[in-house]
Tab-separated table of C-alpha atoms in Angstrom:
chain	number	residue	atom	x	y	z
Q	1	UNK	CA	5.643	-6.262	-5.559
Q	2	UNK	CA	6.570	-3.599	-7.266
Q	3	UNK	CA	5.371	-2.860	-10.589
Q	4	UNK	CA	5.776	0.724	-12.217
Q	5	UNK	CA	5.997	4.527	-10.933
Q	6	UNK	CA	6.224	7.582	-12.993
Q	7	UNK	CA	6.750	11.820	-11.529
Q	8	UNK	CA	3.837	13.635	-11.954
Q	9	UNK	CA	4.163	17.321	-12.798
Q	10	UNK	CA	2.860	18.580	-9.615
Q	11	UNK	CA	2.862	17.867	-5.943
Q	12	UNK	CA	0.549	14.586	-5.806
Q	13	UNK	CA	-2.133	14.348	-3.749
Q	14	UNK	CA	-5.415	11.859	-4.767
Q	15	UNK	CA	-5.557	9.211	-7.173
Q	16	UNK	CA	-8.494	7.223	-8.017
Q	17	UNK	CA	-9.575	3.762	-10.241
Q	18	UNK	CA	-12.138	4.416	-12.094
Q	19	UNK	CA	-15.283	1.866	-11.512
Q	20	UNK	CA	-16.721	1.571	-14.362
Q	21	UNK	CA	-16.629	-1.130	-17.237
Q	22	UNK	CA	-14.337	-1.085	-19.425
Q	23	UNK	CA	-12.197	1.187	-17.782
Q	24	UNK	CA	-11.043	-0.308	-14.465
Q	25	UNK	CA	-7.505	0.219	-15.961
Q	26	UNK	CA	-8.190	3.748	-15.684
Q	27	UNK	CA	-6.439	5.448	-12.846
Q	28	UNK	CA	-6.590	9.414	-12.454
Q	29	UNK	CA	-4.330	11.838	-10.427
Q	30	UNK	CA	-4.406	14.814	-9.128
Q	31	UNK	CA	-1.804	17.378	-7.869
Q	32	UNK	CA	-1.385	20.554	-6.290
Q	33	UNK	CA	1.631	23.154	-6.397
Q	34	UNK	CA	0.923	26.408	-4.047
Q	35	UNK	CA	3.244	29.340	-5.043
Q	36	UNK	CA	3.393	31.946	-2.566
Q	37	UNK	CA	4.184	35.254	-2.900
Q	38	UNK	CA	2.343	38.656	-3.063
Q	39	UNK	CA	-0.126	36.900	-4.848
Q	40	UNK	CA	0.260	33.306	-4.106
Q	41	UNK	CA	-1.093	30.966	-6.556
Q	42	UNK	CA	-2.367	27.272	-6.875
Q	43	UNK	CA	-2.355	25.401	-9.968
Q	44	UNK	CA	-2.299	21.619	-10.267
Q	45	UNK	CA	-3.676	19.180	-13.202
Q	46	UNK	CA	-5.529	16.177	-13.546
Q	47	UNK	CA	-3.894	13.106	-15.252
Q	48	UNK	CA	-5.462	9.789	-16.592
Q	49	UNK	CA	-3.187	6.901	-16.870
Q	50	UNK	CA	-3.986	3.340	-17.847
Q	51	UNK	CA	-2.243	1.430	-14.869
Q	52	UNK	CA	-2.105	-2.295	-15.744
Q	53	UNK	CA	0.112	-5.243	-13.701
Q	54	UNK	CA	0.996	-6.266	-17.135
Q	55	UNK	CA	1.746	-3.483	-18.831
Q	56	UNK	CA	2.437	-0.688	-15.974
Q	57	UNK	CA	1.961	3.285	-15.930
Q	58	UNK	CA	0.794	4.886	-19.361
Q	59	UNK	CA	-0.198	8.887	-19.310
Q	60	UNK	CA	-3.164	9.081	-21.741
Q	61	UNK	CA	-4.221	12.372	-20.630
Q	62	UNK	CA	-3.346	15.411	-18.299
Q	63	UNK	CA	-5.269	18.637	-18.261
Q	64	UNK	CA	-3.391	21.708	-16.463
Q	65	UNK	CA	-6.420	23.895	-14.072
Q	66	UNK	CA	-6.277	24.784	-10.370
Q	67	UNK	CA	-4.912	22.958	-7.768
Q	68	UNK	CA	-6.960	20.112	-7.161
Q	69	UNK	CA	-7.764	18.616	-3.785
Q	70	UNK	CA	-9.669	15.689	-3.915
Q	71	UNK	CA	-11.034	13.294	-7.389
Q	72	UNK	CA	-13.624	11.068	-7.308
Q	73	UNK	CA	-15.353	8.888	-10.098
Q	74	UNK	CA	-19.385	9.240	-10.273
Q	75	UNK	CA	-20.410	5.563	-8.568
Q	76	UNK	CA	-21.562	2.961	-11.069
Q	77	UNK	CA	-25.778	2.819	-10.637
Q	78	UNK	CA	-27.055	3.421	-14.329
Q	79	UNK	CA	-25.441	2.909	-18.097
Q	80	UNK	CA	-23.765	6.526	-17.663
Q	81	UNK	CA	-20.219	6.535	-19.150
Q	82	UNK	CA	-17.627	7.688	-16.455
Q	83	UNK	CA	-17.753	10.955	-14.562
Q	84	UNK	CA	-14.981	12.339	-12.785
Q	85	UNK	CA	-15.412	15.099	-9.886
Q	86	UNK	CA	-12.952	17.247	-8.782
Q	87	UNK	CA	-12.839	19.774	-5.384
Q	88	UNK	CA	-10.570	23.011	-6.178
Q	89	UNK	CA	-8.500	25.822	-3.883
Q	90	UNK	CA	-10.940	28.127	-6.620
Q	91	UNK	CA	-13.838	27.159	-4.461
Q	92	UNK	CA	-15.009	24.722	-7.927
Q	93	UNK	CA	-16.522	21.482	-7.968
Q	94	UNK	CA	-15.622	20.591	-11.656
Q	95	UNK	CA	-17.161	17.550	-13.626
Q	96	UNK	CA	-15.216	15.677	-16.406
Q	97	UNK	CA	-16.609	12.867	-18.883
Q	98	UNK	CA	-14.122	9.873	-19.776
Q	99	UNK	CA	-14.127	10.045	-23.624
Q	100	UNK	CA	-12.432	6.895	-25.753
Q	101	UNK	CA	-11.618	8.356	-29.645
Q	102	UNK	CA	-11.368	4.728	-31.142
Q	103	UNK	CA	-12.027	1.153	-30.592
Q	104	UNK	CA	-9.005	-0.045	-28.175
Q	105	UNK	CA	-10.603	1.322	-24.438
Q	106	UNK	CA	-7.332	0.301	-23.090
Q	107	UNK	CA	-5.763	3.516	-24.514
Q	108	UNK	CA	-6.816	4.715	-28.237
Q	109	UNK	CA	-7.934	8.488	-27.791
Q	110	UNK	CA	-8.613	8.190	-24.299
Q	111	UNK	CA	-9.600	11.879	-22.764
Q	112	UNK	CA	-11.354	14.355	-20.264
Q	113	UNK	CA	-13.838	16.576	-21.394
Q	114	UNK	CA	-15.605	19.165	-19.272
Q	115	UNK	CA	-18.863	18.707	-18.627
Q	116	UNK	CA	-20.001	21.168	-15.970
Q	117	UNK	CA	-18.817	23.402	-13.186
Q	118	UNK	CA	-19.942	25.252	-9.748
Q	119	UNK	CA	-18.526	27.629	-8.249
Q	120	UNK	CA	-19.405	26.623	-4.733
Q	121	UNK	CA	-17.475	28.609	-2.876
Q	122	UNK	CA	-14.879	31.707	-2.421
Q	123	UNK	CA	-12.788	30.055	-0.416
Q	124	UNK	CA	-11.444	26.717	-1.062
Q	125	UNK	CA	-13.061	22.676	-2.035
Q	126	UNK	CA	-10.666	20.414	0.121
Q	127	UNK	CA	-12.980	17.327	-0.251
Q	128	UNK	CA	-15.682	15.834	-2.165
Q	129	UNK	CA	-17.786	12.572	-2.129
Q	130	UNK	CA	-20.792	11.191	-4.164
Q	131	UNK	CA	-24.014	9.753	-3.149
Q	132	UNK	CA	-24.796	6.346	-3.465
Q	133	UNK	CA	-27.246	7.336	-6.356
Q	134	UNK	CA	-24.420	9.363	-8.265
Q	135	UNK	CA	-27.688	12.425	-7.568
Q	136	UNK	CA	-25.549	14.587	-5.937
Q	137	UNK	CA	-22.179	15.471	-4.577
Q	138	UNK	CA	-21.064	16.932	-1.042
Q	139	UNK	CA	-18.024	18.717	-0.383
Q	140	UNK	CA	-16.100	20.029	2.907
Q	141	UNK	CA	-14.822	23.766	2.605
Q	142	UNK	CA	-11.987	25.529	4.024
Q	143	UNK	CA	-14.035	28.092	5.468
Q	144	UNK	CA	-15.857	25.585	7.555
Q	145	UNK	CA	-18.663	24.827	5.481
Q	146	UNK	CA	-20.782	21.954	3.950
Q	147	UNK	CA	-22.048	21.792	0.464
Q	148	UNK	CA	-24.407	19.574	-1.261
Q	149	UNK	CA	-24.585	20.128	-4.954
Q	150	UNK	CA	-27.204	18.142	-7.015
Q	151	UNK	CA	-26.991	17.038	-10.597
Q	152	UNK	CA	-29.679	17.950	-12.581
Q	153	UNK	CA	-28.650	16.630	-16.245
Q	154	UNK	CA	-25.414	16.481	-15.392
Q	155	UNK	CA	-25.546	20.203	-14.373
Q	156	UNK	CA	-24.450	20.918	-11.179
Q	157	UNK	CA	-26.894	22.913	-8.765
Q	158	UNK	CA	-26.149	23.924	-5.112
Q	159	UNK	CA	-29.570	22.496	-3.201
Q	160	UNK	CA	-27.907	23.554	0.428
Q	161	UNK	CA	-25.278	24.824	2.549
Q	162	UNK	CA	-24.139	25.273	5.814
Q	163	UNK	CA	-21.650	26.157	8.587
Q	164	UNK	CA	-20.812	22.845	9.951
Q	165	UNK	CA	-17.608	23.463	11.503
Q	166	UNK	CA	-14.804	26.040	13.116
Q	167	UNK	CA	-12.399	24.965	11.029
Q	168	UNK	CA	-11.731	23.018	7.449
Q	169	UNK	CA	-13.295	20.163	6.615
Q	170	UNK	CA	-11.017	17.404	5.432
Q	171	UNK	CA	-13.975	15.028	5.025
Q	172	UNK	CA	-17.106	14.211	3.820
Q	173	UNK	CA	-19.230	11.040	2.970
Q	174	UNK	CA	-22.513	9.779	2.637
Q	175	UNK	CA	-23.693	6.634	4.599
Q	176	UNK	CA	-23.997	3.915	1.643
Q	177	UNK	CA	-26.858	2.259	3.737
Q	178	UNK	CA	-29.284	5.344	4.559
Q	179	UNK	CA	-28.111	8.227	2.222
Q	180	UNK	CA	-30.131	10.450	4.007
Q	181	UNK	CA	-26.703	10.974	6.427
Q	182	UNK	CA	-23.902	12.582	6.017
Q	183	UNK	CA	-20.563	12.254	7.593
Q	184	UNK	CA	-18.354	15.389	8.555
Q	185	UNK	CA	-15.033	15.724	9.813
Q	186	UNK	CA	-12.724	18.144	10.278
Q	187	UNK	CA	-9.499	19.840	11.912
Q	188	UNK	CA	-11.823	21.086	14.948
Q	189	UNK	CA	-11.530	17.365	15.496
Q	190	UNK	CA	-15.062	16.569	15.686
Q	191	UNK	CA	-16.965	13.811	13.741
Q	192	UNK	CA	-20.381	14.915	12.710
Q	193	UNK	CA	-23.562	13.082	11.217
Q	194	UNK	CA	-26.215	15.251	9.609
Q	195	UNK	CA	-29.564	14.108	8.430
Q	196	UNK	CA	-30.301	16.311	4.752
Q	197	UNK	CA	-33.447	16.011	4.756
Q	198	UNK	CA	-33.677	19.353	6.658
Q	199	UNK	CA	-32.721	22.790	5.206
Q	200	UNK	CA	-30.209	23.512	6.579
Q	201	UNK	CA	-29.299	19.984	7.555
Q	202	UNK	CA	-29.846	19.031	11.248
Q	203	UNK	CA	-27.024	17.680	13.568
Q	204	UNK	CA	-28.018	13.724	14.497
Q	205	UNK	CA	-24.632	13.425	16.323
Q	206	UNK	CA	-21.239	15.200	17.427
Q	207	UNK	CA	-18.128	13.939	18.376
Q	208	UNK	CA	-15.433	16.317	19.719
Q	209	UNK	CA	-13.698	13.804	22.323
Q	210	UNK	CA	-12.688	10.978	20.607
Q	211	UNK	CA	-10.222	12.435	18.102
Q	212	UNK	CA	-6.910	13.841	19.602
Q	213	UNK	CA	-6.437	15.801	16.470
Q	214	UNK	CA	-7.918	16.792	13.524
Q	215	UNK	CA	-10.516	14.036	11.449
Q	216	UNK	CA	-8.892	14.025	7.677
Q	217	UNK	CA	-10.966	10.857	6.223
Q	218	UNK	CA	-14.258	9.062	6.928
Q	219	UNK	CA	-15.295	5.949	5.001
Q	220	UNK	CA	-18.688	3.751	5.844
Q	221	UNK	CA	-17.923	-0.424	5.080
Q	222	UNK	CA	-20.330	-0.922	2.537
Q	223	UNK	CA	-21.012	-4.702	3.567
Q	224	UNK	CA	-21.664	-3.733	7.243
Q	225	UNK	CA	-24.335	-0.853	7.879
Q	226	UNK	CA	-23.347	-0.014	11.742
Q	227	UNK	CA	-19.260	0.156	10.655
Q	228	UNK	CA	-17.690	3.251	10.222
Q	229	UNK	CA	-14.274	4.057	9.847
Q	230	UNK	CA	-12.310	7.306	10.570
Q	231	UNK	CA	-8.724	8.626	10.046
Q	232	UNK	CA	-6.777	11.290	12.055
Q	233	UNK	CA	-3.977	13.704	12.382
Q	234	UNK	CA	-3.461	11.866	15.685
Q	235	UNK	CA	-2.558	8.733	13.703
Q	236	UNK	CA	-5.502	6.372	14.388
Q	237	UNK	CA	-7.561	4.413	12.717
Q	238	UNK	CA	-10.639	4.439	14.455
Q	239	UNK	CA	-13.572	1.355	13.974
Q	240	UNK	CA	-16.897	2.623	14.684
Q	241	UNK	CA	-20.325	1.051	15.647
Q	242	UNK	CA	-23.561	3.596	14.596
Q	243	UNK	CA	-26.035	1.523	15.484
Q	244	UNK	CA	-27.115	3.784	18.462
Q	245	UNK	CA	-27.175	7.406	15.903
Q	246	UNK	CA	-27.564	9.509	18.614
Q	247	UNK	CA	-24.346	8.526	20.323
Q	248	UNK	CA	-22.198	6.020	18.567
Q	249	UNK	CA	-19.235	4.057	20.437
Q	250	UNK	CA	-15.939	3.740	18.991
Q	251	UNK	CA	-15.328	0.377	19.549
Q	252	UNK	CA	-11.102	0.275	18.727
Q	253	UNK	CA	-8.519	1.801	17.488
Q	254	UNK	CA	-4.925	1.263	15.781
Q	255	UNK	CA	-2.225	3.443	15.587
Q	256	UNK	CA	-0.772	3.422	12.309
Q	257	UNK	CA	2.607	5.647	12.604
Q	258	UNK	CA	1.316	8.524	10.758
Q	259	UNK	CA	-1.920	10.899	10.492
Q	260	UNK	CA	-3.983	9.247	8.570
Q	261	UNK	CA	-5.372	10.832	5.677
Q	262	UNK	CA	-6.786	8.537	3.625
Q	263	UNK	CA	-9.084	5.059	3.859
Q	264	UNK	CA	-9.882	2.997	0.968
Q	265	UNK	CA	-11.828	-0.100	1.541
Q	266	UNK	CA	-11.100	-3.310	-1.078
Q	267	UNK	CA	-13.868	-3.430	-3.676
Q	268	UNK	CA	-14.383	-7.215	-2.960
Q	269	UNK	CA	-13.452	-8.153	0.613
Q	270	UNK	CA	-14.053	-5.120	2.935
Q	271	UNK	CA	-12.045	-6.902	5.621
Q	272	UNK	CA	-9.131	-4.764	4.259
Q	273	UNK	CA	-8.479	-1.240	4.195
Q	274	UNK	CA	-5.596	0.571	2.543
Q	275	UNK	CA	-4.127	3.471	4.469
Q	276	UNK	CA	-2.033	6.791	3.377
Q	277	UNK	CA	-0.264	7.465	7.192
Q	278	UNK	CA	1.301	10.650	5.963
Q	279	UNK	CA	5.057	10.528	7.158
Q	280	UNK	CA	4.635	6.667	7.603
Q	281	UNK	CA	4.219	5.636	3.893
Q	282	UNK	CA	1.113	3.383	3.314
Q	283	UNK	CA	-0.354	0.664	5.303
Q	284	UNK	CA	-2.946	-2.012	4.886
Q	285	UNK	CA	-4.932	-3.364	7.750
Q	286	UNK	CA	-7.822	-6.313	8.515
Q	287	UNK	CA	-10.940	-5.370	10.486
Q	288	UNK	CA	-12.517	-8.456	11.774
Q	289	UNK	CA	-15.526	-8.035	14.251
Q	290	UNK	CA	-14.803	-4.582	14.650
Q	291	UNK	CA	-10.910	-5.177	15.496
Q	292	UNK	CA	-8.049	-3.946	12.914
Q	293	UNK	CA	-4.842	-4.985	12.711
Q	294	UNK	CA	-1.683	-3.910	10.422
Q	295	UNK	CA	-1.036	-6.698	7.876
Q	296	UNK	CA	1.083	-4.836	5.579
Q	297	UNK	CA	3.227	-1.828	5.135
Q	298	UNK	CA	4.440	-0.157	1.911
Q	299	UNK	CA	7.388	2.498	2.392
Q	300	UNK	CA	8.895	2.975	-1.142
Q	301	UNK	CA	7.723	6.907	-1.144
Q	302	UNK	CA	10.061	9.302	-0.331
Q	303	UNK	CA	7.340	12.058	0.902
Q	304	UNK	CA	4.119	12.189	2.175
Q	305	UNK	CA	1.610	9.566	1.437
Q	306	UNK	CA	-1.548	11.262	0.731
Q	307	UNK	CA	-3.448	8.870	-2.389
Q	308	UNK	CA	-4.089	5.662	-2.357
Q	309	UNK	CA	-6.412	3.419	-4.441
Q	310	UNK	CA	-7.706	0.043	-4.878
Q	311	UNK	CA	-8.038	-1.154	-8.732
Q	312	UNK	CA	-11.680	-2.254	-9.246
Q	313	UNK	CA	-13.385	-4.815	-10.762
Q	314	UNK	CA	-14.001	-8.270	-10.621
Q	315	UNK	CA	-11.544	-10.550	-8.263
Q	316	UNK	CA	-10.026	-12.957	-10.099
Q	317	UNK	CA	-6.773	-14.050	-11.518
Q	318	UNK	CA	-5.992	-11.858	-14.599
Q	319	UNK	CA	-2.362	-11.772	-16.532
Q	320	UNK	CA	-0.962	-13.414	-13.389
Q	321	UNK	CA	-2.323	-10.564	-10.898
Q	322	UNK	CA	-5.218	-10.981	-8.826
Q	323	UNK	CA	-7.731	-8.350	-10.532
Q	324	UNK	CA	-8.326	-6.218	-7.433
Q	325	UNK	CA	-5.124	-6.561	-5.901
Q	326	UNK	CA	-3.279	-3.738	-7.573
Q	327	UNK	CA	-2.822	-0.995	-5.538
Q	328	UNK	CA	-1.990	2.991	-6.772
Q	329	UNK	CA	-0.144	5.203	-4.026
Q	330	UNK	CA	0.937	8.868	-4.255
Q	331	UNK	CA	3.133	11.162	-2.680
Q	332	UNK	CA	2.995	14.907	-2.154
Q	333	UNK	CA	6.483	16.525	-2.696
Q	334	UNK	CA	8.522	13.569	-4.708
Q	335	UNK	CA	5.195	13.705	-7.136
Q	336	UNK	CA	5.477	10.367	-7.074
Q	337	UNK	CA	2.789	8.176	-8.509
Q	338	UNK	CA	3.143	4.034	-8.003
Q	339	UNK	CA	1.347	1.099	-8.872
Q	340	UNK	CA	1.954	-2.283	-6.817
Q	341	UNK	CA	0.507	-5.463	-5.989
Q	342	UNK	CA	0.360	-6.467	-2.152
Q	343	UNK	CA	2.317	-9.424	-0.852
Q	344	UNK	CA	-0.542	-10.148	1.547
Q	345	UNK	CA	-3.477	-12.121	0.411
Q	346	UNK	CA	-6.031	-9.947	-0.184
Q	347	UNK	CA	-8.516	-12.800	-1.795
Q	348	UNK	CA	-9.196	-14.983	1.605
């Protein structure tokens, strides 16, 4: 069911709930506009919305800066107020605090405000993701490259880096379960694992057969510590089992119609996984002992489907919505942005 969509002012590309208490009504988005020329340029801004089934899309906030990649929210673990990260084509990882000017949190005075930078790199931040511990953030780099970039204060600190791949590096993401790893993938097509605590990292696995095409997302189940999912240029959603690190087994995978460039996992029943498939809108499939199937598809974007975003909080019945059933989606040249609540039961 439809419930709201609004144009962005840019070429859409992420959006994100934010986790955090008060504020799961928070949504930010993210966009990115390259103009070529002599000297192409790429701008984009970051938007915060509250996005309610009730009361639909409402811009709080937008902040103009460089095209922006990839957002992510720092993970809930301590009493810190809300954190936003960002991954740049300036090579930044940028840091923004969620700031609420008066006494309504659903909207009154609700802003960014900087709150540290990092120049990581002089080519480009496609990707970011935090560590369980909200410690540190890693990021994939168009040259190649891995970044880890630790927060001391709140200042951000590159600890390491190194050449992981040949070519850009679409994703990154720490294992939930032993933090220790790090997931890599990129358009060389491999899927990597790397153990941090060596300088430079060390290698604990490579994949370079399994993937047809380039790797574009990797997401670890959080209620399952051998289950690993990966997404693909080659349009597959692939189900993984790392219990044996050295070489892990993909145990299925489901076409889904379109590369897939994005996985986000339900916050309360991690049986379901919400898919951006690129040129086939967005899709939402059910793992069950290691098997996924399509349960749902969502096709009311007239470009390609790049964000996508589960609402967090707790899962019950709220204003006549199922808290955790709205769903935000984005495409890339409409600059559309849409909330919507799935006609498949998400709560059994």
């Amino acid at each position: 069911m439809d419930i709201d969509s609004c144009c962005l002012d840019g070429n859409a590309d992420a959006v994100e709930f934010c986790p955090h208490y008060p504020y799961h009504h928070i949504l930010a988005a993210a966009t990115y506009n390259l103009k070529e020329g002599v000297e192409p340029s790429r701008q984009g801004s970051l938007s915060v919305y509250s996005a309610q089934a009730d009361t639909g899309l409402e811009l709080l906030n937008r902040v103009e800066m460089a095209g922006i990649f990839d957002v992510k929210w720092r993970p809930c673990v301590d009493d810190a107020g809300p954190v936003v990260a960002q991954a740049d084509a300036e090579g930044f990882l940028r840091l923004h605090a969620l700031q609420c000017g008066g006494s309504d949190v659903d909207t009154d005075g609700i802003s960014l405000r900087d709150i540290g930078a990092e120049n990581v790199t002089s080519s480009m931040c496609l990707c970011l993701d935090w560590h369980p511990f909200g410690t540190s953030i890693s990021l994939g780099l168009s040259n190649g490259s891995i970044a880890v970039v630790t927060l001391q204060e709140s200042e951000p600190h590159i600890s390491q880096t190194w050449q992981a791949h040949d070519y850009e590096v679409w994703a990154t993401s720490f294992d939930n379960h032993q933090p220790q790893l790090l997931y890599t993938g990129s358009d060389d097509c491999r899927l990597s694992c790397w153990d941090l605590r060596e300088n430079p990292s060390k290698p604990v696995f490579n994949d370079a057969k399994s993937h047809k095409m380039g790797v574009c997302c990797i997401t670890k189940v959080p209620t399952d510590s051998n289950m690993l999912l990966t997404g693909s240029y080659d349009e597959f959603l692939r189900v993984w089992d790392v219990r044996s690190a050295s070489k892990p087994l993909s145990q299925t995978s489901i076409s889904l119609g379109g590369g897939v460039w994005r996985l986000k996992i339900h916050p309360c029943i991690s049986d379901f996984v919400l898919a951006a498939c690129m040129h086939n809108g967005f899709a939402i499939a059910k793992i069950r002992s290691g098997v996924a199937e399509v349960v749902e598809t969502y096709k009311n974007h007239g470009s390609l489907a790049y964000g996508a975003d589960w609402q967090k909080g707790e899962c019950s019945t709220q204003g006549g919505a199922k808290r955790g059933s709205l769903v935000a989606t984005c495409s890339f040249y409409d600059q559309l942005l849409r909330i919507w609540i799935p006609g498949t039961n998400v709560m059994v």
